């Protein structure tokens, strides 16, 4: 998973020795990695740095893979050492890059690569002795703790992937509350002090590199000034917020009808555990609760179809591969099938959160998942394969361009294909019978099902890094970590926790990307971008019906066009890549709004007379 974030890989890789906050000197002793560069010019420096990083990344990726698929004290220790090594190397290069960047008359490609070297480290450490080791030890420990996290259901311990699935299917408010509260307490709770120490170190590192704080550094990676990026995010959100607000009002009403006032009030925020997802980030799993009679009766449920047709993990991945093949992409290599982790191993702890990896920056692509046969994981399989096909398409680029046009692009590719999973497509791959295809009178239902995942996610996608940017800037202090998380969830999502939250809890830690140090703005961007890509693909395929019924499965022209965007990697500023595929140089919510327009009109009608907002 890490290589496609290039430098990120090196800096974020880190596990602590068995939960220790500090790694001792002996344990942290690094292998001697030769990173010396004697450059005659900025261009020469960049080339040498890329060579060192390329070589190191193929080593570090193997260490990380072994750690993530076999969590033990030993693999944690090795990952922590390798993570510290990577951080030291990338910080060293970043500091040199900052010096070279001051030169006049630099070639623009070289200048952009220098900026990538300086700004592309997710969690930088300061150069003082021991800092990178401590940072790596903490980051490694947090990731490992999350991987091993357990919740409780009916008094029994339940692991992470099982509890995630159970939140989607369970309809008992007391059990939902039990799962929600236990997961947040067990997983997030113990992480708070380590997290705040990690933030301190990373901020020191960011300052040495000339950034105000780590959040400012993260925002600097979008081919535009960091302030402009934050504004772009807010602007995109304002475009789509009216649609979210309608959906929120409608869903709250339906939950009130189902559970009654004592569980879900008619007004105010929605109770977080009732939405079919541990983080209330995607709500599609409770479609059965919100489906309107008649128009909402789609007639099939993705999870049921997969079970009826006896799909297993491999068959689900084969379906994803088949989609890419239908567009003209080469089949996945044999090693993908031999080396991927598709299901949760029975005999050991692993990091179950889905990821896609490129271990040699060439052909050794893999996914790591704990696949369950359900609709959520069918989408996630496509999502992960999107990363793998992107990685393979840009493999001939130079090291710093082995990446998405921006990180939102990387997250959007598989999702864009998954938008093409229409009823007609399901017939083509024999998951649905022709006579089960819902007619045009069911369009509302199809759109509502889709909105429950896609639209519901938007405020969550935005607030995760709003919180982290606040934490990094110091606006949110450790004592306010938990309260501010829930304030943001209430403000943006209109969600409240099912049980009172103590202010010294650490609920953000119960979401993978916080202990995992994975920036989250990318998922917000991807939610918007995937509709832009999808619309462009459907236009290219000559589709003339309602947008949500378009499937570009099997269209080689679309595939070729997509491939020309993917193979660019990060070699061009993202607006160039976007223009090549969509004709537009701006990320915009327009395509998403067009897709959901009929639903938005319908929701407005349904919500007439109801109290809106929270
Ligand atoms: O983390 C992921 C992927 C791996 S890149 C499974 N996603 C976000 C999440 O789960 O929170 C995909 C959707 C949003
Ligand atoms: Zn992803």
Coordinates of C-alpha atoms and ligand atoms in Angstrom, one line a residue:
X1 CA 0.0 0.0 0.0
X2 CA 2.8 2.4 0.8
X3 CA 4.7 2.6 -2.4
X4 CA 2.2 4.6 -4.2
X5 CA 2.6 7.3 -1.7
X6 CA 6.3 7.1 -2.3
X7 CA 8.0 9.1 0.5
X8 CA 5.0 8.6 2.6
X9 CA 5.8 4.9 2.6
X10 CA 9.1 5.5 4.2
X11 CA 8.0 7.9 6.8
X12 CA 4.8 6.3 7.9
X13 CA 6.3 2.9 8.2
X14 CA 6.9 2.3 11.8
X15 CA 5.8 0.0 14.6
X16 CA 6.8 0.1 18.2
X17 CA 8.4 -2.7 20.1
X18 CA 5.6 -4.3 21.9
X19 CA 3.9 -1.1 22.7
X20 CA 6.9 0.7 24.2
X21 CA 6.8 4.4 23.7
X22 CA 10.4 4.6 23.2
X23 CA 12.6 2.3 21.3
X24 CA 15.9 1.6 23.1
X25 CA 19.2 2.3 21.5
X26 CA 20.1 -1.3 20.8
X27 CA 16.8 -2.0 19.2
X28 CA 16.8 1.1 17.1
X29 CA 20.2 0.6 15.6
X30 CA 19.8 1.0 11.9
X31 CA 21.3 -1.0 9.1
X32 CA 23.9 1.1 7.5
X33 CA 22.1 2.6 4.5
X34 CA 24.3 4.6 2.2
X35 CA 22.4 7.7 1.4
X36 CA 25.3 9.9 0.6
X37 CA 24.8 12.2 -2.3
X38 CA 27.5 14.3 -3.9
X39 CA 25.5 16.2 -6.5
X40 CA 26.8 18.5 -9.1
X41 CA 23.4 20.0 -9.8
X42 CA 19.8 20.0 -8.6
X43 CA 19.0 17.6 -11.4
X44 CA 21.8 15.3 -10.4
X45 CA 20.7 15.4 -6.8
X46 CA 17.2 14.5 -7.7
X47 CA 18.3 11.6 -9.8
X48 CA 20.5 10.2 -7.0
X49 CA 17.9 10.7 -4.4
X50 CA 15.3 8.9 -6.5
X51 CA 17.7 5.9 -6.9
X52 CA 18.3 5.7 -3.2
X53 CA 14.6 6.0 -2.4
X54 CA 13.6 3.4 -5.1
X55 CA 16.0 0.9 -3.6
X56 CA 15.0 1.5 -0.1
X57 CA 11.3 1.4 -0.8
X58 CA 11.5 -2.1 -2.2
X59 CA 13.2 -3.2 0.9
X60 CA 10.9 -1.3 3.3
X61 CA 7.8 -2.5 1.5
X62 CA 8.7 -6.1 2.2
X63 CA 9.3 -5.4 5.9
X64 CA 5.9 -3.6 6.1
X65 CA 4.1 -6.4 4.3
X66 CA 5.5 -9.0 6.6
X67 CA 4.6 -6.9 9.6
X68 CA 1.0 -6.1 8.4
X69 CA 0.3 -9.7 7.6
X70 CA 1.9 -11.2 10.7
X71 CA 1.7 -8.8 13.7
X72 CA 4.2 -9.9 16.4
X73 CA 6.6 -8.2 18.7
X74 CA 9.4 -9.1 16.3
X75 CA 7.8 -7.9 13.1
X76 CA 6.8 -4.7 14.9
X77 CA 10.4 -4.2 16.0
X78 CA 11.7 -4.7 12.4
X79 CA 9.1 -2.4 11.0
X80 CA 9.9 0.3 13.5
X81 CA 13.6 0.1 12.6
X82 CA 12.9 0.2 8.9
X83 CA 10.4 3.1 9.4
X84 CA 13.0 5.1 11.3
X85 CA 15.6 4.5 8.6
X86 CA 13.2 5.6 5.9
X87 CA 12.3 8.7 7.8
X88 CA 15.9 9.7 8.4
X89 CA 16.7 9.2 4.8
X90 CA 13.8 11.1 3.5
X91 CA 14.3 14.0 5.9
X92 CA 17.9 14.2 4.9
X93 CA 16.9 14.4 1.3
X94 CA 14.1 16.9 2.1
X95 CA 16.5 19.3 3.7
X96 CA 18.9 19.1 0.8
X97 CA 16.0 19.5 -1.6
X98 CA 15.0 22.7 0.2
X99 CA 18.4 24.1 -0.4
X100 CA 18.5 23.2 -4.1
X101 CA 15.0 24.6 -4.5
X102 CA 16.4 28.1 -3.7
X103 CA 18.4 28.1 -7.0
X104 CA 17.3 30.3 -9.8
X105 CA 16.4 29.1 -13.2
X106 CA 15.6 25.5 -12.3
X107 CA 14.0 23.2 -14.8
X108 CA 10.2 23.1 -13.8
X109 CA 10.2 19.3 -13.6
X110 CA 13.3 19.3 -11.3
X111 CA 11.7 22.1 -9.2
X112 CA 8.5 20.1 -8.8
X113 CA 10.4 17.0 -7.8
X114 CA 12.4 19.1 -5.2
X115 CA 9.0 20.2 -3.8
X116 CA 7.9 16.6 -3.7
X117 CA 11.0 15.6 -1.8
X118 CA 10.5 18.5 0.7
X119 CA 6.8 18.2 1.3
X120 CA 6.0 14.5 0.6
X121 CA 6.9 13.0 4.0
X122 CA 3.7 12.1 5.9
X123 CA 5.3 12.1 9.4
X124 CA 8.7 13.8 9.3
X125 CA 11.0 13.7 12.3
X126 CA 13.5 16.4 13.3
X127 CA 17.1 15.6 12.8
X128 CA 18.1 15.5 16.5
X129 CA 19.3 12.1 17.7
X130 CA 16.6 9.6 18.6
X131 CA 13.6 11.5 17.2
X132 CA 13.0 9.4 14.1
X133 CA 13.4 6.3 16.2
X134 CA 10.9 7.4 18.8
X135 CA 8.4 8.6 16.1
X136 CA 8.7 5.3 14.2
X137 CA 8.3 3.3 17.4
X138 CA 5.1 5.1 18.3
X139 CA 3.6 5.1 14.8
X140 CA 4.3 1.4 14.5
X141 CA 2.8 0.6 17.9
X142 CA -0.4 2.5 17.1
X143 CA -0.9 0.7 13.8
X144 CA -0.2 -2.6 15.4
X145 CA -2.6 -1.9 18.3
X146 CA -5.3 -1.0 15.8
X147 CA -4.8 -4.2 13.9
X148 CA -5.2 -6.2 17.0
X149 CA -8.2 -4.2 18.3
X150 CA -11.3 -6.0 19.6
X151 CA -14.8 -5.0 20.5
X152 CA -17.6 -6.7 22.4
X153 CA -20.9 -8.1 21.2
X154 CA -23.4 -9.8 23.6
X155 CA -20.6 -9.9 26.2
X156 CA -18.2 -11.8 23.9
X157 CA -15.0 -10.5 22.3
X158 CA -15.3 -9.8 18.6
X159 CA -12.4 -8.9 16.2
X160 CA -12.2 -5.8 13.9
X161 CA -13.4 -7.2 10.6
X162 CA -16.3 -9.1 12.3
X163 CA -17.4 -6.1 14.2
X164 CA -17.3 -3.9 11.1
X165 CA -19.6 -6.4 9.3
X166 CA -21.9 -6.8 12.3
X167 CA -22.4 -3.0 12.5
X168 CA -23.9 -3.4 9.0
X169 CA -26.4 -6.1 9.7
X170 CA -27.4 -5.9 13.3
X171 CA -30.6 -4.0 14.0
X172 CA -30.7 -4.2 17.8
X173 CA -30.0 -0.7 19.3
X174 CA -28.7 -2.1 22.5
X175 CA -26.2 -4.4 20.7
X176 CA -25.2 -1.7 18.3
X177 CA -24.5 0.6 21.3
X178 CA -22.5 -2.2 23.0
X179 CA -20.3 -2.7 19.9
X180 CA -19.9 1.0 19.3
X181 CA -18.9 1.8 22.8
X182 CA -16.6 -1.2 23.3
X183 CA -14.8 -0.6 20.1
X184 CA -14.2 3.1 20.8
X185 CA -13.1 2.5 24.3
X186 CA -10.8 -0.5 23.7
X187 CA -9.2 0.6 20.5
X188 CA -9.0 4.4 20.7
X189 CA -8.8 4.8 24.5
X190 CA -5.2 3.7 25.1
X191 CA -3.7 5.6 22.2
X192 CA -4.1 9.2 23.3
X193 CA -0.8 10.0 25.0
X194 CA 1.2 8.2 22.3
X195 CA -0.7 10.1 19.7
X196 CA 0.0 13.5 21.2
X197 CA 3.7 12.7 21.6
X198 CA 3.8 11.6 17.9
X199 CA 2.1 14.9 16.8
X200 CA 4.8 16.8 18.8
X201 CA 7.7 15.1 17.1
X202 CA 6.2 15.3 13.6
X203 CA 5.5 19.0 14.0
X204 CA 9.1 19.6 15.0
X205 CA 10.1 17.7 11.9
X206 CA 7.8 19.7 9.7
X207 CA 9.1 23.0 11.1
X208 CA 12.7 22.0 10.3
X209 CA 11.6 21.6 6.8
X210 CA 10.1 25.1 6.7
X211 CA 6.4 24.3 7.2
X212 CA 4.2 25.8 9.9
X213 CA 3.1 22.4 11.1
X214 CA 2.5 18.9 9.7
X215 CA -1.0 19.8 8.5
X216 CA 0.4 22.6 6.4
X217 CA 2.9 20.1 5.0
X218 CA 0.1 17.7 4.0
X219 CA -1.8 20.5 2.3
X220 CA 1.3 21.5 0.3
X221 CA 1.0 18.4 -2.0
X222 CA -1.7 19.5 -4.4
X223 CA 0.1 21.7 -7.0
X224 CA -1.4 24.8 -5.4
X225 CA -0.7 27.0 -2.3
X226 CA -1.7 25.1 0.9
X227 CA -4.3 27.8 1.8
X228 CA -5.9 27.5 -1.5
X229 CA -6.2 23.7 -1.0
X230 CA -8.1 24.1 2.3
X231 CA -10.4 26.6 0.5
X232 CA -11.0 24.2 -2.4
X233 CA -12.1 21.5 0.1
X234 CA -14.5 23.9 1.8
X235 CA -15.9 25.1 -1.5
X236 CA -16.5 21.5 -2.8
X237 CA -18.3 20.7 0.4
X238 CA -20.6 23.7 0.1
X239 CA -21.5 22.6 -3.4
X240 CA -22.8 19.2 -2.2
X241 CA -23.9 20.1 1.4
X242 CA -27.6 20.8 0.4
X243 CA -27.8 17.3 -1.0
X244 CA -26.4 15.9 2.3
X245 CA -28.8 17.9 4.4
X246 CA -31.8 16.5 2.5
X247 CA -30.5 13.0 2.9
X248 CA -29.8 13.5 6.6
X249 CA -33.4 14.8 7.3
X250 CA -34.9 11.9 5.4
X251 CA -32.8 9.2 7.0
X252 CA -33.4 10.6 10.5
X253 CA -37.1 10.4 9.9
X254 CA -37.0 6.8 8.8
X255 CA -34.8 5.8 11.8
X256 CA -37.4 7.5 14.0
X257 CA -40.2 5.6 12.4
X258 CA -38.3 2.3 12.9
X259 CA -36.9 2.7 16.4
X260 CA -39.1 5.3 18.0
X261 CA -38.4 8.5 19.9
X262 CA -36.5 6.9 22.7
X263 CA -33.8 5.6 20.3
X264 CA -33.8 8.2 17.5
X265 CA -35.5 11.6 18.1
X266 CA -37.3 13.3 15.2
X267 CA -35.0 16.3 15.5
X268 CA -31.3 16.8 16.3
X269 CA -28.4 14.7 15.3
X270 CA -28.6 11.0 14.3
X271 CA -27.3 8.4 16.7
X272 CA -24.0 7.2 15.3
X273 CA -24.5 3.5 15.8
X274 CA -27.8 3.2 13.9
X275 CA -26.3 3.9 10.4
X276 CA -24.9 0.6 9.5
X277 CA -21.2 1.5 9.9
X278 CA -18.9 1.9 12.9
X279 CA -18.0 5.5 11.9
X280 CA -21.3 6.4 10.4
X281 CA -19.3 7.2 7.3
X282 CA -21.3 5.1 4.8
X283 CA -25.0 4.3 5.4
X284 CA -25.8 1.9 2.5
X285 CA -26.1 -1.1 4.9
X286 CA -29.3 0.3 6.3
X287 CA -31.0 0.8 3.0
X288 CA -33.7 -1.7 4.1
X289 CA -34.7 0.8 6.8
X290 CA -34.9 3.9 4.6
X291 CA -36.3 2.3 1.3
X292 CA -39.6 3.9 0.4
X293 CA -42.4 1.5 -0.5
X294 CA -42.8 0.9 -4.2
X295 CA -40.1 3.1 -5.8
X296 CA -37.6 2.0 -3.2
X297 CA -38.1 -1.7 -3.8
X298 CA -35.0 -2.4 -5.9
X299 CA -35.6 -6.1 -5.7
X300 CA -32.1 -7.2 -4.9
X301 CA -29.4 -6.7 -2.4
X302 CA -25.7 -7.0 -3.4
X303 CA -24.8 -9.1 -0.3
X304 CA -27.6 -11.5 -1.0
X305 CA -26.7 -11.9 -4.6
X306 CA -23.1 -12.7 -3.8
X307 CA -24.2 -15.3 -1.3
X308 CA -26.9 -16.8 -3.6
X309 CA -24.4 -17.2 -6.4
X310 CA -21.9 -18.7 -3.9
X311 CA -19.2 -16.1 -4.3
X312 CA -16.1 -16.4 -2.2
X313 CA -13.2 -14.0 -1.7
X314 CA -11.4 -15.1 -4.8
X315 CA -14.5 -15.0 -7.0
X316 CA -15.1 -11.4 -5.9
X317 CA -11.5 -10.4 -6.8
X318 CA -11.9 -12.2 -10.2
X319 CA -15.0 -10.2 -10.9
X320 CA -13.0 -7.0 -10.2
X321 CA -10.2 -8.2 -12.5
X322 CA -12.7 -9.1 -15.2
X323 CA -14.0 -5.5 -15.2
X324 CA -10.5 -4.1 -15.8
X325 CA -9.8 -6.8 -18.4
X326 CA -13.0 -5.8 -20.2
X327 CA -11.6 -2.3 -20.6
X328 CA -8.4 -3.8 -22.2
X329 CA -6.1 -3.9 -19.2
X330 CA -3.7 -6.9 -18.9
X331 CA -4.7 -9.6 -16.4
X332 CA -3.2 -9.4 -12.9
X333 CA 0.1 -11.3 -12.7
X334 CA 0.3 -14.8 -11.3
X335 CA 2.2 -13.4 -8.2
X336 CA -0.8 -11.2 -7.3
X337 CA -2.8 -14.4 -6.8
X338 CA 0.0 -16.2 -5.0
X339 CA 1.1 -13.3 -2.7
X340 CA -2.0 -11.3 -1.8
X341 CA -3.8 -11.7 1.5
X342 CA -7.5 -12.2 0.6
X343 CA -9.0 -13.5 3.8
X344 CA -8.1 -13.1 7.5
X345 CA -5.7 -15.8 8.5
X346 CA -7.1 -17.9 11.3
X347 CA -4.0 -18.3 13.3
X348 CA -2.5 -14.8 13.7
X349 CA -3.1 -11.1 14.1
X350 CA -3.0 -9.0 10.9
X351 CA -3.9 -5.5 9.8
X352 CA -7.3 -6.2 8.2
X353 CA -8.0 -2.7 6.9
X354 CA -7.9 -3.1 3.1
X355 CA -4.9 -1.8 1.2
X356 CA -3.2 -2.3 -2.2
X357 CA 0.6 -2.7 -2.5
X358 CA 3.3 -2.5 -5.1
X359 CA 6.3 -4.1 -3.6
X360 CA 8.9 -3.7 -6.3
X361 CA 7.6 -0.6 -8.1
X362 CA 7.0 -2.9 -11.1
X363 CA 4.9 -6.0 -11.2
X364 CA 4.7 -7.3 -7.6
X365 CA 1.3 -5.9 -6.9
X366 CA -1.0 -7.3 -4.2
X367 CA -4.0 -6.5 -2.1
X368 CA -4.3 -7.1 1.6
X369 CA -7.8 -7.6 2.8
X370 CA -9.9 -9.7 5.2
X371 CA -12.7 -10.1 2.6
X372 CA -16.2 -10.9 3.7
X373 CA -18.8 -11.9 1.1
X374 CA -20.9 -8.8 1.2
X375 CA -21.7 -5.7 -0.8
X376 CA -19.3 -3.5 1.0
X377 CA -16.3 -5.7 0.3
X378 CA -17.4 -6.2 -3.3
X379 CA -16.9 -2.4 -3.7
X380 CA -13.7 -2.4 -1.7
X381 CA -12.2 -5.1 -3.9
X382 CA -12.8 -2.8 -6.9
X383 CA -11.4 0.1 -4.9
X384 CA -8.2 -1.7 -4.1
X385 CA -7.7 -3.1 -7.6
X386 CA -8.0 0.5 -8.8
X387 CA -4.8 1.2 -6.8
X388 CA -3.1 -1.8 -8.3
X389 CA -3.9 -1.1 -11.9
X390 CA -2.9 2.6 -11.4
X391 CA 0.5 1.4 -9.9
X392 CA 1.1 -0.9 -12.8
X393 CA 0.1 1.7 -15.4
X394 CA 2.7 4.2 -14.1
X395 CA 5.5 1.8 -13.3
X396 CA 7.8 3.2 -16.0
X397 CA 7.8 6.7 -14.5
X398 CA 10.7 7.9 -12.4
X399 CA 10.5 7.3 -8.7
X400 CA 8.9 10.5 -7.6
X401 CA 6.3 10.2 -10.3
X402 CA 5.3 6.7 -9.2
X403 CA 2.1 8.1 -7.7
X404 CA -1.4 9.4 -8.5
X405 CA -1.9 12.8 -10.2
X406 CA -2.9 13.7 -6.6
X407 CA -3.8 11.3 -3.9
X408 CA -7.6 11.8 -4.5
X409 CA -7.1 10.4 -8.0
X410 CA -5.5 7.2 -6.6
X411 CA -8.5 6.7 -4.3
X412 CA -11.1 7.4 -7.1
X413 CA -10.1 4.9 -9.9
X414 CA -11.6 1.7 -8.5
X415 CA -14.6 3.6 -7.2
X416 CA -15.3 5.0 -10.6
X417 CA -15.5 1.5 -12.0
X418 CA -17.7 0.4 -9.1
X419 CA -20.2 3.1 -10.1
X420 CA -20.6 1.1 -13.3
X421 CA -22.0 -1.9 -11.2
X422 CA -25.5 -1.2 -12.5
X423 CA -28.3 -3.8 -12.7
X424 CA -27.6 -4.3 -16.4
X425 CA -24.0 -5.0 -15.6
X426 CA -24.9 -7.5 -13.0
X427 CA -27.0 -9.4 -15.6
X428 CA -23.9 -9.4 -17.9
X429 CA -21.8 -11.1 -15.2
X430 CA -24.6 -13.4 -14.3
X431 CA -25.2 -12.1 -10.8
X432 CA -28.7 -11.0 -11.6
X433 CA -31.4 -12.5 -13.8
X434 CA -32.8 -10.3 -16.6
X435 CA -36.2 -10.4 -15.1
X436 CA -34.9 -9.0 -11.8
X437 CA -33.6 -5.8 -13.4
X438 CA -35.5 -3.0 -11.7
X439 CA -37.5 -0.8 -14.1
X440 CA -37.3 3.0 -14.5
X441 CA -39.9 3.3 -11.7
X442 CA -37.3 2.1 -9.3
X443 CA -34.7 4.8 -10.1
X444 CA -35.4 6.6 -6.8
X445 CA -34.5 3.4 -4.9
X446 CA -31.3 2.8 -6.9
X447 CA -30.2 6.4 -6.4
X448 CA -31.1 6.4 -2.7
X449 CA -29.1 3.2 -2.2
X450 CA -26.1 4.8 -3.9
X451 CA -26.5 8.1 -2.0
X452 CA -26.5 6.3 1.3
X453 CA -22.9 5.4 0.6
X454 CA -21.6 8.1 -1.6
X455 CA -23.3 11.3 -0.3
X456 CA -23.4 10.2 3.3
X457 CA -19.6 9.9 3.3
X458 CA -18.9 13.5 2.2
X459 CA -18.9 15.3 5.6
X460 CA -17.0 12.5 7.2
X461 CA -14.4 12.6 4.4
X462 CA -14.0 16.3 5.2
X463 CA -13.9 16.4 8.9
X464 CA -11.2 13.7 9.6
X465 CA -8.5 16.0 8.4
X466 CA -10.2 19.1 9.7
X467 CA -9.6 17.5 13.0
X468 CA -6.1 16.5 12.3
X469 CA -5.2 19.8 10.8
X470 CA -6.4 21.4 14.0
X471 CA -4.4 19.0 16.1
X472 CA -1.2 19.7 14.1
X473 CA -1.7 23.4 14.2
X474 CA -2.2 23.3 18.0
X475 CA -5.7 24.8 17.7
X476 CA -6.9 21.5 19.1
X477 CA -5.0 20.6 22.3
X478 CA -4.6 17.1 23.6
X479 CA -7.1 17.8 26.4
X480 CA -9.7 18.6 23.7
X481 CA -8.9 15.8 21.3
X482 CA -12.0 13.9 22.0
X483 CA -14.5 16.7 22.5
X484 CA -13.4 18.4 19.3
X485 CA -13.7 15.2 17.3
X486 CA -17.3 14.8 18.4
X487 CA -18.0 18.5 17.9
X488 CA -16.8 18.2 14.3
X489 CA -18.9 15.0 13.8
X490 CA -21.9 16.9 15.1
X491 CA -21.2 20.0 13.1
X492 CA -20.5 18.4 9.7
X493 CA -22.3 15.0 9.8
X494 CA -25.1 15.8 12.3
X495 CA -24.2 12.7 14.2
X496 CA -23.9 12.1 18.0
X497 CA -22.4 9.2 19.9
X498 CA -24.8 6.7 21.4
X499 CA -23.2 7.0 24.9
X500 CA -21.7 9.9 26.7
X501 CA -18.1 10.3 25.8
X502 CA -15.5 11.2 28.5
X503 CA -13.2 14.0 27.4
X504 CA -10.2 11.8 28.1
X505 CA -11.3 9.1 25.7
X506 CA -9.7 9.0 22.3
X507 CA -12.4 8.1 19.8
X508 CA -10.5 9.3 16.7
X509 CA -8.1 6.4 17.4
X510 CA -10.9 4.0 16.7
X511 CA -10.7 4.9 13.0
X512 CA -7.9 3.2 11.1
X513 CA -6.4 6.2 9.4
X514 CA -5.7 8.1 12.7
X515 CA -3.4 5.5 14.2
X516 CA -2.3 4.6 10.7
X517 CA -1.3 8.2 9.8
X518 CA -3.1 8.0 6.5
X519 CA -4.1 11.5 5.3
X520 CA -7.9 11.6 4.7
X521 CA -8.6 14.6 2.5
X522 CA -7.9 12.2 -0.4
X523 CA -11.1 10.2 0.2
X524 CA -13.2 13.4 0.2
X525 CA -11.6 14.4 -3.1
X526 CA -12.1 10.9 -4.5
X527 CA -15.8 11.0 -3.7
X528 CA -16.1 14.1 -5.9
X529 CA -13.6 13.0 -8.5
X530 CA -15.0 9.5 -9.1
X531 CA -18.3 11.1 -10.4
X532 CA -16.3 13.4 -12.7
X533 CA -14.4 10.5 -14.0
X534 CA -17.5 8.3 -14.3
X535 CA -19.4 11.0 -16.2
X536 CA -16.4 11.5 -18.6
X537 CA -16.2 7.8 -19.2
X538 CA -20.0 7.6 -19.8
X539 CA -19.8 10.5 -22.2
X540 CA -16.9 8.9 -24.0
X541 CA -18.9 5.7 -24.3
X542 CA -21.8 7.7 -25.9
X543 CA -24.2 6.9 -23.1
X544 CA -27.4 8.9 -23.4
X545 CA -29.7 7.6 -20.6
X546 CA -29.8 8.7 -17.0
X547 CA -26.3 8.9 -15.7
X548 CA -26.7 6.4 -12.9
X549 CA -27.7 3.6 -15.3
X550 CA -24.5 3.9 -17.3
X551 CA -22.0 1.1 -17.2
X552 CA -18.9 1.4 -19.3
X553 CA -18.0 -2.3 -18.7
X554 CA -16.4 -3.7 -21.9
X555 CA -15.7 -0.4 -23.5
X556 CA -12.1 -0.5 -24.8
X557 CA -12.1 3.2 -25.8
X558 CA -12.8 4.2 -22.3
X559 CA -10.1 1.8 -21.1
X560 CA -7.6 3.3 -23.4
X561 CA -8.5 6.8 -22.4
X562 CA -8.3 5.8 -18.7
X563 CA -4.9 4.2 -19.3
X564 CA -3.5 7.4 -20.7
X565 CA -4.4 9.2 -17.5
X566 CA -3.1 6.4 -15.3
X567 CA 0.2 6.0 -17.0
X568 CA 1.1 9.6 -16.4
X569 CA 1.3 8.9 -12.7
X570 CA 2.4 12.1 -10.9
X571 CA 4.5 13.3 -13.8
X572 CA 2.1 16.2 -14.6
X573 CA 0.3 18.6 -12.2
X574 CA -3.1 17.1 -11.5
X575 CA -5.1 19.6 -13.5
X576 CA -3.3 18.4 -16.7
X577 CA -4.3 14.8 -15.9
X578 CA -7.9 15.8 -15.1
X579 CA -8.2 17.8 -18.3
X580 CA -6.9 14.9 -20.4
X581 CA -9.6 12.6 -19.1
X582 CA -12.6 14.9 -18.4
X583 CA -11.8 18.1 -20.4
X584 CA -11.9 20.2 -17.2
X585 CA -9.0 21.5 -15.1
X586 CA -11.1 21.8 -11.9
X587 CA -12.3 19.4 -9.3
X588 CA -16.1 20.0 -9.2
X589 CA -19.2 18.5 -7.5
X590 CA -21.2 19.1 -10.7
X591 CA -21.1 15.6 -12.0
X592 CA -22.1 14.2 -8.6
X593 CA -25.0 16.6 -8.3
X594 CA -26.1 15.8 -11.8
X595 CA -26.1 12.1 -11.0
X596 CA -28.2 12.6 -7.9
X597 CA -30.5 15.4 -9.2
X598 CA -33.6 13.3 -9.5
X599 CA -33.0 12.0 -6.0
X600 CA -32.4 15.5 -4.5
X601 CA -35.7 16.7 -6.0
X602 CA -37.5 13.6 -4.6
X603 CA -35.9 14.1 -1.1
X604 CA -37.0 17.7 -1.0
X605 CA -40.6 16.6 -1.7
X606 CA -40.4 13.9 1.1
X607 CA -38.9 16.4 3.6
X608 CA -41.6 19.0 3.1
X609 CA -42.8 20.1 6.5
X610 CA -40.1 18.2 8.4
X611 CA -37.6 20.0 10.6
X612 CA -34.3 20.2 8.8
X613 CA -30.8 20.3 10.2
X614 CA -29.7 19.4 13.7
Ligands
LIG1 O1 -9.4 3.3 3.6 C1 -10.1 3.1 2.6 C2 -9.7 2.0 1.6 C3 -8.2 1.8 1.6 S1 -7.3 3.0 0.8 C4 -10.3 0.7 2.0 N1 -11.2 3.8 2.4 C5 -11.7 4.9 3.3 C6 -12.1 4.2 4.6 O2 -12.3 3.0 4.7 O3 -12.3 5.0 5.5 C7 -12.0 3.7 1.2 C8 -13.2 4.6 1.5 C9 -12.8 5.5 2.6
LIG2 ZN1 -7.7 3.3 -1.2

